[in-house]
mmCIF file of C-alpha atoms in Angstrom:
data_model
loop_
_atom_site.group_PDB
_atom_site.id
_atom_site.type_symbol
_atom_site.label_atom_id
_atom_site.label_comp_id
_atom_site.label_asym_id
_atom_site.label_seq_id
_atom_site.Cartn_x
_atom_site.Cartn_y
_atom_site.Cartn_z
ATOM 1 C CA MET A 8 -22.627 0.528 1.374
ATOM 2 C CA THR A 9 -21.734 3.787 -0.369
ATOM 3 C CA VAL A 10 -18.019 4.422 -0.041
ATOM 4 C CA ARG A 11 -16.681 7.975 -0.191
ATOM 5 C CA ILE A 12 -13.075 8.561 -1.241
ATOM 6 C CA ALA A 13 -11.021 11.753 -1.324
ATOM 7 C CA ILE A 14 -8.378 11.801 -4.042
ATOM 8 C CA ASP A 15 -5.211 13.878 -3.936
ATOM 9 C CA CYS A 16 -5.381 14.762 -7.622
ATOM 10 C CA MET A 17 -2.174 16.798 -7.713
ATOM 11 C CA GLY A 18 0.152 14.140 -6.257
ATOM 12 C CA GLY A 19 2.371 11.734 -8.162
ATOM 13 C CA ASP A 20 4.697 12.065 -11.123
ATOM 14 C CA LEU A 21 1.862 12.683 -13.615
ATOM 15 C CA GLY A 22 -0.807 14.288 -11.406
ATOM 16 C CA LEU A 23 -4.091 15.161 -13.127
ATOM 17 C CA ALA A 24 -3.204 13.237 -16.289
ATOM 18 C CA VAL A 25 -3.558 10.034 -14.257
ATOM 19 C CA THR A 26 -5.705 10.795 -11.207
ATOM 20 C CA VAL A 27 -8.731 12.277 -13.011
ATOM 21 C CA PRO A 28 -9.126 9.565 -15.721
ATOM 22 C CA ALA A 29 -8.551 6.879 -13.085
ATOM 23 C CA SER A 30 -11.237 8.371 -10.842
ATOM 24 C CA LEU A 31 -13.765 8.365 -13.673
ATOM 25 C CA ALA A 32 -12.930 4.770 -14.601
ATOM 26 C CA PHE A 33 -13.289 3.761 -10.944
ATOM 27 C CA LEU A 34 -16.723 5.389 -10.715
ATOM 28 C CA ARG A 35 -17.828 3.606 -13.895
ATOM 29 C CA HIS A 36 -16.845 0.241 -12.428
ATOM 30 C CA VAL A 37 -17.935 0.839 -8.812
ATOM 31 C CA THR A 38 -21.457 2.198 -8.984
ATOM 32 C CA ASP A 39 -21.916 2.731 -5.240
ATOM 33 C CA ALA A 40 -18.799 4.916 -4.828
ATOM 34 C CA HIS A 41 -18.490 8.685 -4.496
ATOM 35 C CA CYS A 42 -15.259 10.560 -5.210
ATOM 36 C CA THR A 43 -14.069 13.984 -4.087
ATOM 37 C CA LEU A 44 -11.311 15.304 -6.334
ATOM 38 C CA VAL A 45 -8.987 17.495 -4.293
ATOM 39 C CA GLY A 46 -6.646 20.037 -5.862
ATOM 40 C CA ARG A 47 -6.615 23.247 -7.842
ATOM 41 C CA GLU A 48 -10.246 23.531 -8.853
ATOM 42 C CA GLU A 49 -9.714 25.254 -12.197
ATOM 43 C CA ASP A 50 -7.168 22.643 -13.293
ATOM 44 C CA ILE A 51 -9.386 19.750 -12.202
ATOM 45 C CA ARG A 52 -12.431 21.129 -14.014
ATOM 46 C CA LEU A 53 -10.384 21.629 -17.187
ATOM 47 C CA ALA A 54 -9.246 17.994 -16.964
ATOM 48 C CA LEU A 55 -12.853 16.846 -16.465
ATOM 49 C CA ALA A 56 -14.070 18.950 -19.384
ATOM 50 C CA SER A 57 -11.512 17.346 -21.691
ATOM 51 C CA LEU A 58 -12.880 13.893 -20.819
ATOM 52 C CA SER A 59 -16.621 14.621 -21.245
ATOM 53 C CA VAL A 60 -17.931 13.040 -18.059
ATOM 54 C CA ASP A 61 -21.074 10.893 -18.139
ATOM 55 C CA PRO A 62 -23.920 12.716 -16.283
ATOM 56 C CA MET A 63 -24.570 9.617 -14.171
ATOM 57 C CA ILE A 64 -20.969 9.737 -12.961
ATOM 58 C CA SER A 65 -21.066 13.512 -12.390
ATOM 59 C CA GLU A 66 -23.693 12.961 -9.713
ATOM 60 C CA ARG A 67 -21.150 10.954 -7.711
ATOM 61 C CA LEU A 68 -18.293 13.361 -8.220
ATOM 62 C CA GLN A 69 -17.362 16.634 -6.595
ATOM 63 C CA VAL A 70 -14.359 18.949 -6.541
ATOM 64 C CA GLN A 71 -12.717 20.325 -3.389
ATOM 65 C CA HIS A 72 -10.349 23.219 -3.983
ATOM 66 C CA ALA A 73 -6.844 23.141 -2.497
ATOM 67 C CA SER A 74 -4.437 25.883 -3.508
ATOM 68 C CA GLU A 75 -1.103 24.173 -2.772
ATOM 69 C CA VAL A 76 0.768 21.109 -4.002
ATOM 70 C CA VAL A 77 3.319 19.012 -2.123
ATOM 71 C CA GLY A 78 6.382 18.404 -4.284
ATOM 72 C CA MET A 79 7.627 14.857 -4.756
ATOM 73 C CA ASP A 80 11.031 15.814 -3.304
ATOM 74 C CA GLU A 81 9.757 18.136 -0.595
ATOM 75 C CA ALA A 82 10.835 17.593 3.024
ATOM 76 C CA PRO A 83 7.996 15.916 4.987
ATOM 77 C CA ALA A 84 8.172 18.394 7.880
ATOM 78 C CA GLN A 85 8.025 21.348 5.500
ATOM 79 C CA ALA A 86 5.052 19.875 3.661
ATOM 80 C CA MET A 87 3.194 19.101 6.885
ATOM 81 C CA ARG A 88 3.748 22.462 8.601
ATOM 82 C CA GLY A 89 4.049 24.837 5.669
ATOM 83 C CA LYS A 90 1.335 23.656 3.280
ATOM 84 C CA ARG A 91 -1.913 23.388 5.191
ATOM 85 C CA ASP A 92 -3.925 23.952 2.029
ATOM 86 C CA SER A 93 -2.160 21.310 -0.049
ATOM 87 C CA SER A 94 -4.260 18.759 -1.918
ATOM 88 C CA MET A 95 -2.727 16.063 0.298
ATOM 89 C CA ARG A 96 -3.574 17.834 3.567
ATOM 90 C CA VAL A 97 -7.097 18.794 2.505
ATOM 91 C CA ALA A 98 -7.854 15.208 1.450
ATOM 92 C CA LEU A 99 -6.706 13.944 4.849
ATOM 93 C CA ASP A 100 -8.723 16.639 6.631
ATOM 94 C CA LEU A 101 -11.827 15.341 4.827
ATOM 95 C CA VAL A 102 -11.150 11.891 6.321
ATOM 96 C CA LYS A 103 -10.664 13.346 9.797
ATOM 97 C CA GLU A 104 -13.902 15.341 9.556
ATOM 98 C CA GLY A 105 -15.831 12.240 8.495
ATOM 99 C CA ARG A 106 -16.843 13.753 5.162
ATOM 100 C CA VAL A 107 -15.192 10.833 3.349
ATOM 101 C CA ASP A 108 -14.285 7.286 4.391
ATOM 102 C CA GLY A 109 -10.719 7.228 3.084
ATOM 103 C CA CYS A 110 -8.242 8.920 0.792
ATOM 104 C CA VAL A 111 -5.750 7.982 -1.921
ATOM 105 C CA SER A 112 -2.573 9.828 -2.877
ATOM 106 C CA ALA A 113 0.307 9.141 -5.252
ATOM 107 C CA GLY A 114 2.274 11.985 -3.727
ATOM 108 C CA ASN A 115 5.411 12.269 -1.629
ATOM 109 C CA THR A 116 5.484 9.175 0.606
ATOM 110 C CA GLY A 117 7.291 10.813 3.515
ATOM 111 C CA ALA A 118 4.968 13.809 3.481
ATOM 112 C CA LEU A 119 1.883 11.586 3.261
ATOM 113 C CA MET A 120 3.070 9.481 6.186
ATOM 114 C CA ALA A 121 3.940 12.463 8.375
ATOM 115 C CA THR A 122 0.781 14.412 7.536
ATOM 116 C CA SER A 123 -1.468 11.361 7.970
ATOM 117 C CA ARG A 124 0.006 10.694 11.384
ATOM 118 C CA PHE A 125 -0.415 14.349 12.399
ATOM 119 C CA VAL A 126 -3.984 14.722 11.114
ATOM 120 C CA LEU A 127 -5.526 11.308 11.816
ATOM 121 C CA LYS A 128 -3.428 10.187 14.810
ATOM 122 C CA MET A 129 -2.491 6.628 15.686
ATOM 123 C CA ILE A 130 -4.662 3.746 16.849
ATOM 124 C CA ASP A 131 -4.148 3.106 20.574
ATOM 125 C CA GLY A 132 -1.386 0.565 21.096
ATOM 126 C CA ILE A 133 0.372 1.351 17.808
ATOM 127 C CA ASP A 134 3.512 3.485 17.909
ATOM 128 C CA ARG A 135 4.129 3.946 14.198
ATOM 129 C CA PRO A 136 2.166 3.562 10.986
ATOM 130 C CA ALA A 137 3.484 1.073 8.446
ATOM 131 C CA ILE A 138 3.162 0.695 4.691
ATOM 132 C CA ALA A 139 1.562 -2.633 3.763
ATOM 133 C CA SER A 140 0.992 -4.012 0.282
ATOM 134 C CA GLN A 141 0.128 -7.256 -1.445
ATOM 135 C CA LEU A 142 2.585 -9.065 -3.712
ATOM 136 C CA PRO A 143 1.726 -11.953 -6.062
ATOM 137 C CA ASN A 144 2.954 -15.413 -5.127
ATOM 138 C CA MET A 145 3.450 -18.742 -6.896
ATOM 139 C CA ARG A 146 0.336 -20.254 -5.303
ATOM 140 C CA GLY A 147 -1.924 -17.943 -7.276
ATOM 141 C CA GLY A 148 -2.632 -15.712 -4.293
ATOM 142 C CA VAL A 149 -0.945 -12.771 -2.639
ATOM 143 C CA THR A 150 1.499 -12.234 0.212
ATOM 144 C CA THR A 151 1.001 -9.156 2.387
ATOM 145 C CA MET A 152 4.260 -7.482 3.351
ATOM 146 C CA LEU A 153 5.038 -4.676 5.793
ATOM 147 C CA ASP A 154 6.750 -2.371 6.451
ATOM 148 C CA LEU A 155 7.687 -1.219 2.948
ATOM 149 C CA GLY A 156 9.451 2.022 3.736
ATOM 150 C CA ALA A 157 7.842 4.019 6.535
ATOM 151 C CA ASN A 158 10.152 2.942 9.377
ATOM 152 C CA VAL A 159 13.841 2.509 8.630
ATOM 153 C CA ASP A 160 14.919 1.849 12.225
ATOM 154 C CA CYS A 161 12.673 -0.425 14.279
ATOM 155 C CA GLU A 162 12.657 -1.731 17.831
ATOM 156 C CA PRO A 163 11.524 -5.317 18.506
ATOM 157 C CA VAL A 164 8.051 -4.246 19.649
ATOM 158 C CA HIS A 165 7.446 -2.508 16.321
ATOM 159 C CA TYR A 166 7.828 -5.817 14.450
ATOM 160 C CA LEU A 167 5.173 -7.249 16.766
ATOM 161 C CA GLN A 168 2.838 -4.364 15.984
ATOM 162 C CA PHE A 169 3.477 -4.809 12.252
ATOM 163 C CA GLY A 170 2.558 -8.478 12.611
ATOM 164 C CA LEU A 171 -0.686 -7.662 14.410
ATOM 165 C CA MET A 172 -1.623 -5.028 11.834
ATOM 166 C CA GLY A 173 -0.685 -7.224 8.878
ATOM 167 C CA ALA A 174 -2.766 -10.121 10.166
ATOM 168 C CA ALA A 175 -5.734 -7.808 10.759
ATOM 169 C CA LEU A 176 -5.349 -6.442 7.225
ATOM 170 C CA VAL A 177 -5.435 -9.921 5.683
ATOM 171 C CA THR A 178 -8.421 -10.914 7.820
ATOM 172 C CA ALA A 179 -10.311 -7.753 6.862
ATOM 173 C CA LEU A 180 -9.624 -7.762 3.124
ATOM 174 C CA ASP A 181 -9.176 -11.462 2.326
ATOM 175 C CA ARG A 182 -11.521 -12.945 4.940
ATOM 176 C CA ARG A 183 -8.752 -15.271 6.132
ATOM 177 C CA ASP A 184 -8.957 -16.385 9.776
ATOM 178 C CA ARG A 185 -5.676 -16.574 11.678
ATOM 179 C CA PRO A 186 -3.394 -15.767 8.727
ATOM 180 C CA SER A 187 0.139 -17.099 9.029
ATOM 181 C CA VAL A 188 2.883 -14.584 9.848
ATOM 182 C CA GLY A 189 6.599 -14.880 9.116
ATOM 183 C CA LEU A 190 9.532 -12.649 10.091
ATOM 184 C CA LEU A 191 11.864 -11.817 7.204
ATOM 185 C CA ASN A 192 15.399 -12.895 8.069
ATOM 186 C CA ILE A 193 18.626 -14.138 6.490
ATOM 187 C CA GLY A 194 17.817 -17.712 7.494
ATOM 188 C CA GLU A 195 15.137 -19.831 9.090
ATOM 189 C CA GLU A 196 17.235 -20.760 12.131
ATOM 190 C CA VAL A 197 16.291 -19.130 15.439
ATOM 191 C CA MET A 198 19.785 -17.731 16.013
ATOM 192 C CA LYS A 199 19.912 -15.878 12.666
ATOM 193 C CA GLY A 200 19.578 -12.108 12.293
ATOM 194 C CA ASN A 201 20.607 -9.061 14.263
ATOM 195 C CA ASP A 202 19.605 -8.415 17.880
ATOM 196 C CA ALA A 203 16.424 -6.529 16.999
ATOM 197 C CA VAL A 204 15.165 -9.275 14.681
ATOM 198 C CA ARG A 205 15.962 -12.091 17.135
ATOM 199 C CA GLN A 206 14.207 -10.238 19.955
ATOM 200 C CA ALA A 207 11.271 -9.480 17.652
ATOM 201 C CA ALA A 208 10.946 -13.207 16.933
ATOM 202 C CA GLU A 209 10.584 -13.863 20.672
ATOM 203 C CA LEU A 210 7.820 -11.285 20.946
ATOM 204 C CA LEU A 211 6.014 -12.712 17.924
ATOM 205 C CA ARG A 212 6.287 -16.276 19.299
ATOM 206 C CA ASP A 213 4.718 -15.138 22.576
ATOM 207 C CA SER A 214 1.900 -13.256 20.810
ATOM 208 C CA PRO A 215 -1.553 -14.591 19.834
ATOM 209 C CA LEU A 216 -0.514 -14.490 16.181
ATOM 210 C CA ASN A 217 -0.165 -17.587 14.011
ATOM 211 C CA PHE A 218 3.597 -17.038 13.845
ATOM 212 C CA VAL A 219 5.494 -19.661 11.840
ATOM 213 C CA GLY A 220 8.999 -18.319 12.494
ATOM 214 C CA ASN A 221 11.670 -16.835 10.257
ATOM 215 C CA VAL A 222 11.204 -16.730 6.487
ATOM 216 C CA GLU A 223 13.683 -15.833 3.765
ATOM 217 C CA GLY A 224 13.365 -13.582 0.736
ATOM 218 C CA ASN A 225 12.343 -16.369 -1.632
ATOM 219 C CA ASP A 226 9.436 -17.276 0.672
ATOM 220 C CA ILE A 227 7.714 -13.968 -0.168
ATOM 221 C CA TYR A 228 6.903 -15.124 -3.696
ATOM 222 C CA GLU A 229 6.548 -18.808 -2.890
ATOM 223 C CA GLY A 230 3.552 -17.911 -0.744
ATOM 224 C CA ARG A 231 4.739 -19.806 2.315
ATOM 225 C CA VAL A 232 3.022 -17.347 4.670
ATOM 226 C CA ASP A 233 0.182 -14.846 4.409
ATOM 227 C CA VAL A 234 2.072 -11.982 6.072
ATOM 228 C CA VAL A 235 5.778 -11.131 5.948
ATOM 229 C CA VAL A 236 7.061 -8.707 8.602
ATOM 230 C CA CYS A 237 10.229 -6.635 8.229
ATOM 231 C CA ASP A 238 11.563 -3.143 8.872
ATOM 232 C CA GLY A 239 10.988 -0.419 6.295
ATOM 233 C CA PHE A 240 14.570 -0.374 5.024
ATOM 234 C CA VAL A 241 14.606 -4.067 4.161
ATOM 235 C CA GLY A 242 11.026 -4.025 2.883
ATOM 236 C CA ASN A 243 11.562 -1.107 0.538
ATOM 237 C CA VAL A 244 14.750 -2.606 -0.901
ATOM 238 C CA ALA A 245 12.995 -5.942 -1.440
ATOM 239 C CA LEU A 246 10.029 -4.258 -3.136
ATOM 240 C CA LYS A 247 12.104 -2.083 -5.479
ATOM 241 C CA THR A 248 14.366 -5.031 -6.326
ATOM 242 C CA SER A 249 11.316 -7.108 -7.225
ATOM 243 C CA GLU A 250 9.902 -4.367 -9.450
ATOM 244 C CA GLY A 251 13.238 -3.984 -11.213
ATOM 245 C CA LEU A 252 13.558 -7.738 -11.712
ATOM 246 C CA ALA A 253 10.063 -7.955 -13.224
ATOM 247 C CA ARG A 254 10.881 -5.186 -15.703
ATOM 248 C CA MET A 255 14.227 -6.768 -16.601
ATOM 249 C CA LEU A 256 12.692 -10.196 -17.241
ATOM 250 C CA GLY A 257 9.983 -8.680 -19.407
ATOM 251 C CA GLN A 258 12.512 -6.732 -21.444
ATOM 252 C CA MET A 259 14.810 -9.733 -21.852
ATOM 253 C CA ILE A 260 11.952 -11.925 -23.078
ATOM 254 C CA TRP A 261 10.956 -9.384 -25.737
ATOM 255 C CA GLU A 262 14.601 -8.943 -26.781
ATOM 256 C CA GLU A 263 15.048 -12.682 -27.282
ATOM 257 C CA PHE A 264 11.849 -12.945 -29.334
ATOM 258 C CA GLY A 265 13.107 -10.118 -31.513
ATOM 259 C CA ARG A 266 16.325 -11.912 -32.552
ATOM 260 C CA GLY A 267 15.714 -12.941 -36.155
ATOM 261 C CA PHE A 268 12.784 -13.947 -38.310
ATOM 262 C CA LEU A 269 12.118 -17.325 -36.652
ATOM 263 C CA SER A 270 12.159 -15.770 -33.179
ATOM 264 C CA ARG A 271 9.668 -13.113 -34.261
ATOM 265 C CA LEU A 272 7.478 -15.807 -35.782
ATOM 266 C CA ALA A 273 7.617 -17.707 -32.500
ATOM 267 C CA ALA A 274 6.676 -14.491 -30.696
ATOM 268 C CA LEU A 275 3.509 -14.210 -32.774
ATOM 269 C CA ALA A 276 2.524 -17.763 -31.851
ATOM 270 C CA ALA A 277 3.342 -17.123 -28.189
ATOM 271 C CA MET A 278 1.631 -13.718 -28.015
ATOM 272 C CA PRO A 279 -1.402 -14.863 -25.956
ATOM 273 C CA VAL A 280 0.928 -16.481 -23.411
ATOM 274 C CA LEU A 281 3.194 -13.428 -23.330
ATOM 275 C CA ARG A 282 0.238 -11.129 -22.730
ATOM 276 C CA ARG A 283 -0.969 -13.298 -19.851
ATOM 277 C CA PHE A 284 2.540 -13.335 -18.382
ATOM 278 C CA LYS A 285 2.781 -9.554 -18.627
ATOM 279 C CA HIS A 286 -0.590 -9.234 -16.942
ATOM 280 C CA ARG A 287 0.414 -11.528 -14.068
ATOM 281 C CA VAL A 288 3.628 -9.647 -13.255
ATOM 282 C CA ASP A 289 2.315 -6.131 -13.916
ATOM 283 C CA PRO A 290 3.022 -4.107 -10.732
ATOM 284 C CA GLY A 291 -0.005 -1.956 -11.508
ATOM 285 C CA ARG A 292 -2.316 -4.868 -10.644
ATOM 286 C CA TYR A 293 -1.056 -4.703 -7.068
ATOM 287 C CA ASN A 294 -0.762 -0.932 -6.799
ATOM 288 C CA GLY A 295 -2.016 0.698 -3.644
ATOM 289 C CA ALA A 296 -0.349 0.279 -0.262
ATOM 290 C CA CYS A 297 -2.358 0.767 2.920
ATOM 291 C CA LEU A 298 -0.899 3.024 5.604
ATOM 292 C CA VAL A 299 -1.933 0.856 8.525
ATOM 293 C CA GLY A 300 -2.063 1.953 12.153
ATOM 294 C CA LEU A 301 -3.887 5.238 11.527
ATOM 295 C CA ARG A 302 -7.375 6.177 12.699
ATOM 296 C CA GLY A 303 -8.526 6.378 9.116
ATOM 297 C CA VAL A 304 -8.044 4.702 5.749
ATOM 298 C CA VAL A 305 -5.147 6.076 3.699
ATOM 299 C CA VAL A 306 -3.820 4.370 0.569
ATOM 300 C CA LYS A 307 -0.550 5.278 -1.137
ATOM 301 C CA SER A 308 -0.349 4.781 -4.877
ATOM 302 C CA HIS A 309 2.981 4.404 -6.637
ATOM 303 C CA GLY A 310 4.086 7.836 -7.818
ATOM 304 C CA SER A 311 4.600 6.651 -11.395
ATOM 305 C CA ALA A 312 1.409 4.574 -11.639
ATOM 306 C CA ASP A 313 -0.642 4.904 -14.811
ATOM 307 C CA ALA A 314 -4.419 5.363 -14.810
ATOM 308 C CA SER A 315 -5.183 1.641 -14.499
ATOM 309 C CA GLY A 316 -2.701 1.314 -11.631
ATOM 310 C CA PHE A 317 -4.177 4.312 -9.814
ATOM 311 C CA GLU A 318 -7.643 2.850 -10.291
ATOM 312 C CA MET A 319 -6.436 -0.282 -8.482
ATOM 313 C CA ALA A 320 -5.334 1.913 -5.563
ATOM 314 C CA LEU A 321 -8.830 3.422 -5.460
ATOM 315 C CA GLN A 322 -10.325 -0.073 -5.425
ATOM 316 C CA ARG A 323 -8.030 -1.067 -2.561
ATOM 317 C CA CYS A 324 -9.116 2.013 -0.625
ATOM 318 C CA ALA A 325 -12.776 1.178 -1.219
ATOM 319 C CA ASP A 326 -12.251 -2.377 0.034
ATOM 320 C CA ALA A 327 -10.472 -1.133 3.157
ATOM 321 C CA CYS A 328 -13.270 1.357 3.864
ATOM 322 C CA ARG A 329 -16.037 -1.193 3.389
ATOM 323 C CA ASN A 330 -14.326 -3.644 5.704
ATOM 324 C CA GLY A 331 -13.644 -1.087 8.434
ATOM 325 C CA LEU A 332 -9.893 -1.630 8.391
ATOM 326 C CA PRO A 333 -8.953 0.795 11.233
ATOM 327 C CA ALA A 334 -11.566 -0.796 13.515
ATOM 328 C CA GLN A 335 -10.322 -4.287 12.613
ATOM 329 C CA ILE A 336 -6.767 -3.311 13.496
ATOM 330 C CA ALA A 337 -7.857 -1.617 16.737
ATOM 331 C CA ALA A 338 -9.700 -4.807 17.732
ATOM 332 C CA ALA A 339 -6.565 -6.888 17.032
ATOM 333 C CA ILE A 340 -4.367 -4.826 19.356
ATOM 334 C CA PRO A 341 -4.464 -6.052 22.979
ATOM 335 C CA ARG A 342 -5.641 -3.409 25.415
ATOM 336 C CA ASP A 343 -2.355 -3.856 27.224
ATOM 337 C CA ASP A 344 0.028 -4.356 24.324
ATOM 338 C CA ARG A 345 3.091 -4.783 26.518
ATOM 339 C CA PRO A 346 4.780 -8.157 26.010
ATOM 340 C CA PRO A 347 5.409 -10.500 28.951
ATOM 341 C CA ALA A 348 7.891 -9.066 31.445
ATOM 342 C CA SER A 349 10.644 -11.613 30.688
ATOM 343 C CA VAL A 350 10.464 -10.953 26.960
ATOM 344 C CA ALA A 351 10.149 -7.217 27.479
ATOM 345 C CA ALA A 352 13.292 -7.167 29.560
ATOM 346 C CA ALA A 353 15.200 -9.129 26.933
ATOM 347 C CA ALA A 354 13.923 -6.859 24.163
ATOM 348 C CA GLY A 355 14.519 -3.648 26.060
ATOM 349 C CA VAL A 356 10.805 -2.751 25.968
ATOM 350 C CA HIS A 357 9.439 -0.745 28.871
#
């Protein structure tokens, strides 16, 4: 299957310096893909000219002009309403029109979320899109976690929807039947957590999901469950804390190996191990978060991702497109997604 991806080339902290080289590397490695580079055409063509593109790759590459750029600190509403010819908006319009199968952006997260929701609309039965990503775990696999920042305040039914979408995502991308789902909490006991989390646990227990109950922060990386559900505030804090911890540990290891001649000698002997460790904890390997719940495939790359990290986001988008992620999620949502009356009353869901 040929997969067609629109790329917001102007988004992110580094823009064209990352998005164009990453797109070319992606096309070299994925020979059945086609990329549309969206942004200021003159700037994109200058970037391509500086990289001397292989003619075989040029055949699977095109440029779509967009005159505006959404700033990384721009208000989402302003970006959505005031910049209809931004690279972000044009890329999403290509998805809506069916000219591409999905899009990738490293731009302003709030603007991407708001514009995606406005342009592509929501899958029936889903109230809000969520940001879902995969994190490495100690079992050699990955744990899918959502929401990672799209929804700060959530009602109990939203946790249920996140669980349904997360399970569908794992089934689609990892081919795992009935993935296990846990609810992130401050303890495993049923009575732990605030009202919204406790009520969400009731909804999840009464759902068709393989819900194992509450999980704690350490369970994310132990790989106890396939999917961890939380609100966007908690998820984003957990994600950024993890990234900071990984960087700190890496720096501390190098500092210790640099203390004196014998330590540096030991570092030389341990270099292969250190390189493998760095590779395993490199956030770029897991770059690319799916905006699930939309009627189209949208992947958010980290704004500061380098070319290899952005290429991973493109690969994640291609996988989601090939596996028909929106259709898989739509199929996982009950036609009547209202929880049982007794639970709905307790949760305040109408």
